[in-house]
């Protein structure tokens, strides 16, 4: 899902702590059994969510649901669901069709974490492989490492039989070509200066590589952000998660975002729950946001409250150094009871996510926009 990022004024907000829930957790008690379950949407297990509220997100959850509901593992469910999203050519922020770096090269980041085994895997800056999340799973299961990057990650994937493929679609290539010509008035891309807008007496201008010039310059609706998080709890209570992305579009070649970094773009703890991040990775890395969200849930916060806490934590850090800057993140989280939540500090309306569980089936859930 492409997110529209805008800078926003900082609104100071204080944190609140559900002390009763903290006490109950520290005593090893389920908060729900005291009727003091922390605020936020409650669910049931098994369950699976994705940060994608769009039809592909829904299709991905529906595709894996029967197996998960029948006792399949959370780990398999998140991988299969993510694979479907990675293949969506219309999704310009994940896998095939994801927007490239400034050189026009698609570099993908992904991570996976298995709460049952306290194991994790990741790939960073991998090129020409459609399913970085599955490569991340192999790093987790077939090596004693957590992360492989760039050519090493690609060679590793090829050795396991992943095909080497062009990840650019016609749409993403046109978007990149347009960006290359329009992003700066100090480079030499685009028609020569003396021929910009030039037409001959028949009204014909400089032919564009991608056809009609107006359509070329208009291009698809664009943003520079987007990622998918998929989190699940299975019938045994095991929790797993994946984050997969093409990262920020037009990024400096070699730039790695938060998505492959365990604790930043993803964190899973079988005793507590899981969290995933989308948005400006630089902020998520510095704040260790997914780990922070899971830590807040361990203290008794609901997934919804913990996501909001993480946004306020980032805002507070910038405010502390006097910077009036709201960078733009979206967080999703679940806990082991099947409660879920999401929050962002982006755009005008609330964020949304896809949720599927036994109690209610599929629904699109709206969370909280912390900008008020
Ligand atoms: N978090 C991703 C990154 O920084 C991109 C995004 O989700 O917008 O690479």
PDB file of N, CA, C and O in Angstrom, residues 48-50 56 60-61 64 75-88 94-95 110-112 130-134 228-231 241-245:
ATOM      1  N   UNK A  48      -5.061 -13.578  11.678  1.00  0.00           N
ATOM      2  CA  UNK A  48      -3.989 -13.050  10.831  1.00  0.00           C
ATOM      3  C   UNK A  48      -4.388 -11.646  10.391  1.00  0.00           C
ATOM      4  O   UNK A  48      -5.571 -11.386  10.143  1.00  0.00           O
ATOM      5  N   UNK A  49      -3.424 -10.757  10.349  1.00  0.00           N
ATOM      6  CA  UNK A  49      -3.686  -9.382   9.900  1.00  0.00           C
ATOM      7  C   UNK A  49      -2.630  -8.966   8.879  1.00  0.00           C
ATOM      8  O   UNK A  49      -1.528  -9.518   8.837  1.00  0.00           O
ATOM      9  N   UNK A  50      -2.990  -7.986   8.076  1.00  0.00           N
ATOM     10  CA  UNK A  50      -1.974  -7.322   7.257  1.00  0.00           C
ATOM     11  C   UNK A  50      -2.217  -5.822   7.280  1.00  0.00           C
ATOM     12  O   UNK A  50      -3.362  -5.369   7.409  1.00  0.00           O
ATOM     13  N   UNK A  56      -5.953  -6.782  -2.456  1.00  0.00           N
ATOM     14  CA  UNK A  56      -4.884  -7.789  -2.442  1.00  0.00           C
ATOM     15  C   UNK A  56      -4.619  -8.268  -1.025  1.00  0.00           C
ATOM     16  O   UNK A  56      -4.397  -9.462  -0.790  1.00  0.00           O
ATOM     17  N   UNK A  60      -5.113 -12.073   0.105  1.00  0.00           N
ATOM     18  CA  UNK A  60      -3.996 -12.817   0.697  1.00  0.00           C
ATOM     19  C   UNK A  60      -4.436 -13.510   1.992  1.00  0.00           C
ATOM     20  O   UNK A  60      -4.118 -14.681   2.224  1.00  0.00           O
ATOM     21  N   UNK A  61      -5.192 -12.779   2.829  1.00  0.00           N
ATOM     22  CA  UNK A  61      -5.651 -13.385   4.081  1.00  0.00           C
ATOM     23  C   UNK A  61      -6.649 -14.509   3.806  1.00  0.00           C
ATOM     24  O   UNK A  61      -6.609 -15.575   4.446  1.00  0.00           O
ATOM     25  N   UNK A  64      -5.035 -17.850   2.740  1.00  0.00           N
ATOM     26  CA  UNK A  64      -4.339 -18.694   3.730  1.00  0.00           C
ATOM     27  C   UNK A  64      -5.237 -19.072   4.899  1.00  0.00           C
ATOM     28  O   UNK A  64      -4.846 -19.872   5.761  1.00  0.00           O
ATOM     29  N   UNK A  75       3.660 -19.269  10.952  1.00  0.00           N
ATOM     30  CA  UNK A  75       4.822 -18.997  10.100  1.00  0.00           C
ATOM     31  C   UNK A  75       4.492 -19.242   8.628  1.00  0.00           C
ATOM     32  O   UNK A  75       4.787 -18.409   7.760  1.00  0.00           O
ATOM     33  N   UNK A  76       3.879 -20.397   8.344  1.00  0.00           N
ATOM     34  CA  UNK A  76       3.504 -20.676   6.951  1.00  0.00           C
ATOM     35  C   UNK A  76       2.472 -19.673   6.454  1.00  0.00           C
ATOM     36  O   UNK A  76       2.508 -19.238   5.300  1.00  0.00           O
ATOM     37  N   UNK A  77       1.544 -19.311   7.314  1.00  0.00           N
ATOM     38  CA  UNK A  77       0.467 -18.400   6.895  1.00  0.00           C
ATOM     39  C   UNK A  77       1.027 -17.027   6.513  1.00  0.00           C
ATOM     40  O   UNK A  77       0.646 -16.463   5.475  1.00  0.00           O
ATOM     41  N   UNK A  78       1.923 -16.494   7.327  1.00  0.00           N
ATOM     42  CA  UNK A  78       2.430 -15.152   6.999  1.00  0.00           C
ATOM     43  C   UNK A  78       3.283 -15.191   5.736  1.00  0.00           C
ATOM     44  O   UNK A  78       3.273 -14.250   4.932  1.00  0.00           O
ATOM     45  N   UNK A  79       3.999 -16.292   5.539  1.00  0.00           N
ATOM     46  CA  UNK A  79       4.819 -16.368   4.320  1.00  0.00           C
ATOM     47  C   UNK A  79       3.935 -16.467   3.075  1.00  0.00           C
ATOM     48  O   UNK A  79       4.140 -15.747   2.095  1.00  0.00           O
ATOM     49  N   UNK A  80       2.947 -17.336   3.111  1.00  0.00           N
ATOM     50  CA  UNK A  80       2.088 -17.502   1.928  1.00  0.00           C
ATOM     51  C   UNK A  80       1.318 -16.215   1.624  1.00  0.00           C
ATOM     52  O   UNK A  80       1.164 -15.821   0.471  1.00  0.00           O
ATOM     53  N   UNK A  81       0.821 -15.577   2.657  1.00  0.00           N
ATOM     54  CA  UNK A  81       0.069 -14.331   2.440  1.00  0.00           C
ATOM     55  C   UNK A  81       0.986 -13.245   1.866  1.00  0.00           C
ATOM     56  O   UNK A  81       0.613 -12.519   0.937  1.00  0.00           O
ATOM     57  N   UNK A  82       2.182 -13.139   2.406  1.00  0.00           N
ATOM     58  CA  UNK A  82       3.113 -12.117   1.914  1.00  0.00           C
ATOM     59  C   UNK A  82       3.494 -12.384   0.461  1.00  0.00           C
ATOM     60  O   UNK A  82       3.608 -11.456  -0.352  1.00  0.00           O
ATOM     61  N   UNK A  83       3.694 -13.661   0.123  1.00  0.00           N
ATOM     62  CA  UNK A  83       4.054 -14.009  -1.259  1.00  0.00           C
ATOM     63  C   UNK A  83       3.008 -13.491  -2.246  1.00  0.00           C
ATOM     64  O   UNK A  83       3.340 -13.026  -3.344  1.00  0.00           O
ATOM     65  N   UNK A  84       1.744 -13.577  -1.867  1.00  0.00           N
ATOM     66  CA  UNK A  84       0.670 -13.094  -2.760  1.00  0.00           C
ATOM     67  C   UNK A  84       0.804 -11.590  -2.967  1.00  0.00           C
ATOM     68  O   UNK A  84       0.696 -11.079  -4.084  1.00  0.00           O
ATOM     69  N   UNK A  85       1.076 -10.873  -1.902  1.00  0.00           N
ATOM     70  CA  UNK A  85       1.205  -9.419  -1.994  1.00  0.00           C
ATOM     71  C   UNK A  85       2.471  -9.036  -2.765  1.00  0.00           C
ATOM     72  O   UNK A  85       2.469  -8.089  -3.559  1.00  0.00           O
ATOM     73  N   UNK A  86       3.537  -9.795  -2.570  1.00  0.00           N
ATOM     74  CA  UNK A  86       4.790  -9.496  -3.288  1.00  0.00           C
ATOM     75  C   UNK A  86       4.626  -9.639  -4.806  1.00  0.00           C
ATOM     76  O   UNK A  86       5.351  -9.000  -5.577  1.00  0.00           O
ATOM     77  N   UNK A  87       3.672 -10.459  -5.230  1.00  0.00           N
ATOM     78  CA  UNK A  87       3.480 -10.683  -6.669  1.00  0.00           C
ATOM     79  C   UNK A  87       2.536  -9.668  -7.312  1.00  0.00           C
ATOM     80  O   UNK A  87       2.406  -9.655  -8.538  1.00  0.00           O
ATOM     81  N   UNK A  88       1.870  -8.845  -6.529  1.00  0.00           N
ATOM     82  CA  UNK A  88       0.888  -7.905  -7.079  1.00  0.00           C
ATOM     83  C   UNK A  88       1.609  -6.801  -7.870  1.00  0.00           C
ATOM     84  O   UNK A  88       2.285  -5.960  -7.285  1.00  0.00           O
ATOM     85  N   UNK A  94       6.047  -3.015  -2.773  1.00  0.00           N
ATOM     86  CA  UNK A  94       6.430  -4.347  -2.300  1.00  0.00           C
ATOM     87  C   UNK A  94       6.746  -5.236  -3.507  1.00  0.00           C
ATOM     88  O   UNK A  94       5.981  -5.254  -4.476  1.00  0.00           O
ATOM     89  N   UNK A  95       7.831  -5.985  -3.444  1.00  0.00           N
ATOM     90  CA  UNK A  95       8.113  -7.046  -4.415  1.00  0.00           C
ATOM     91  C   UNK A  95       8.054  -6.606  -5.864  1.00  0.00           C
ATOM     92  O   UNK A  95       8.502  -5.510  -6.233  1.00  0.00           O
ATOM     93  N   UNK A 110      13.396  -7.419   3.430  1.00  0.00           N
ATOM     94  CA  UNK A 110      12.344  -8.204   4.096  1.00  0.00           C
ATOM     95  C   UNK A 110      12.888  -8.859   5.355  1.00  0.00           C
ATOM     96  O   UNK A 110      14.089  -9.145   5.456  1.00  0.00           O
ATOM     97  N   UNK A 111      11.978  -9.092   6.294  1.00  0.00           N
ATOM     98  CA  UNK A 111      12.360  -9.823   7.511  1.00  0.00           C
ATOM     99  C   UNK A 111      11.230 -10.741   7.923  1.00  0.00           C
ATOM    100  O   UNK A 111      10.068 -10.529   7.562  1.00  0.00           O
ATOM    101  N   UNK A 112      11.596 -11.763   8.672  1.00  0.00           N
ATOM    102  CA  UNK A 112      10.622 -12.723   9.193  1.00  0.00           C
ATOM    103  C   UNK A 112      11.044 -13.059  10.615  1.00  0.00           C
ATOM    104  O   UNK A 112      12.237 -13.086  10.928  1.00  0.00           O
ATOM    105  N   UNK A 130      11.743 -12.205  -6.627  1.00  0.00           N
ATOM    106  CA  UNK A 130      10.380 -11.724  -6.382  1.00  0.00           C
ATOM    107  C   UNK A 130       9.893 -11.934  -4.951  1.00  0.00           C
ATOM    108  O   UNK A 130       8.947 -11.286  -4.526  1.00  0.00           O
ATOM    109  N   UNK A 131      10.473 -12.892  -4.238  1.00  0.00           N
ATOM    110  CA  UNK A 131       9.964 -13.211  -2.901  1.00  0.00           C
ATOM    111  C   UNK A 131      11.038 -13.055  -1.828  1.00  0.00           C
ATOM    112  O   UNK A 131      11.521 -14.041  -1.262  1.00  0.00           O
ATOM    113  N   UNK A 132      11.384 -11.810  -1.501  1.00  0.00           N
ATOM    114  CA  UNK A 132      12.413 -11.613  -0.470  1.00  0.00           C
ATOM    115  C   UNK A 132      12.020 -12.199   0.875  1.00  0.00           C
ATOM    116  O   UNK A 132      12.880 -12.624   1.654  1.00  0.00           O
ATOM    117  N   UNK A 133      10.715 -12.255   1.155  1.00  0.00           N
ATOM    118  CA  UNK A 133      10.295 -12.806   2.453  1.00  0.00           C
ATOM    119  C   UNK A 133      10.630 -14.289   2.551  1.00  0.00           C
ATOM    120  O   UNK A 133      10.987 -14.784   3.628  1.00  0.00           O
ATOM    121  N   UNK A 134      10.523 -14.997   1.437  1.00  0.00           N
ATOM    122  CA  UNK A 134      10.849 -16.431   1.461  1.00  0.00           C
ATOM    123  C   UNK A 134      12.352 -16.646   1.559  1.00  0.00           C
ATOM    124  O   UNK A 134      12.807 -17.622   2.176  1.00  0.00           O
ATOM    125  N   UNK A 228       4.605  -3.867   3.354  1.00  0.00           N
ATOM    126  CA  UNK A 228       3.540  -4.680   3.930  1.00  0.00           C
ATOM    127  C   UNK A 228       4.037  -5.398   5.188  1.00  0.00           C
ATOM    128  O   UNK A 228       5.169  -5.864   5.235  1.00  0.00           O
ATOM    129  N   UNK A 229       3.167  -5.418   6.189  1.00  0.00           N
ATOM    130  CA  UNK A 229       3.386  -6.228   7.392  1.00  0.00           C
ATOM    131  C   UNK A 229       2.295  -7.296   7.418  1.00  0.00           C
ATOM    132  O   UNK A 229       1.135  -6.983   7.157  1.00  0.00           O
ATOM    133  N   UNK A 230       2.670  -8.531   7.736  1.00  0.00           N
ATOM    134  CA  UNK A 230       1.691  -9.600   7.938  1.00  0.00           C
ATOM    135  C   UNK A 230       2.036 -10.281   9.262  1.00  0.00           C
ATOM    136  O   UNK A 230       3.184 -10.709   9.466  1.00  0.00           O
ATOM    137  N   UNK A 231       1.064 -10.351  10.164  1.00  0.00           N
ATOM    138  CA  UNK A 231       1.281 -10.910  11.505  1.00  0.00           C
ATOM    139  C   UNK A 231       0.189 -11.937  11.790  1.00  0.00           C
ATOM    140  O   UNK A 231      -0.965 -11.735  11.406  1.00  0.00           O
ATOM    141  N   UNK A 241       5.621 -13.242  12.133  1.00  0.00           N
ATOM    142  CA  UNK A 241       5.399 -12.013  11.370  1.00  0.00           C
ATOM    143  C   UNK A 241       6.403 -11.849  10.242  1.00  0.00           C
ATOM    144  O   UNK A 241       7.504 -12.429  10.272  1.00  0.00           O
ATOM    145  N   UNK A 242       5.997 -11.060   9.244  1.00  0.00           N
ATOM    146  CA  UNK A 242       6.870 -10.712   8.115  1.00  0.00           C
ATOM    147  C   UNK A 242       6.678  -9.232   7.798  1.00  0.00           C
ATOM    148  O   UNK A 242       5.563  -8.712   7.872  1.00  0.00           O
ATOM    149  N   UNK A 243       7.765  -8.590   7.413  1.00  0.00           N
ATOM    150  CA  UNK A 243       7.699  -7.269   6.800  1.00  0.00           C
ATOM    151  C   UNK A 243       8.452  -7.344   5.476  1.00  0.00           C
ATOM    152  O   UNK A 243       9.565  -7.888   5.431  1.00  0.00           O
ATOM    153  N   UNK A 244       7.839  -6.852   4.394  1.00  0.00           N
ATOM    154  CA  UNK A 244       8.454  -6.926   3.070  1.00  0.00           C
ATOM    155  C   UNK A 244       8.231  -5.612   2.336  1.00  0.00           C
ATOM    156  O   UNK A 244       7.135  -5.043   2.387  1.00  0.00           O
ATOM    157  N   UNK A 245       9.267  -5.140   1.624  1.00  0.00           N
ATOM    158  CA  UNK A 245       9.151  -3.811   1.006  1.00  0.00           C
ATOM    159  C   UNK A 245      10.143  -3.620  -0.129  1.00  0.00           C
ATOM    160  O   UNK A 245      11.179  -4.313  -0.177  1.00  0.00           O
TER     161      UNK A 245
END
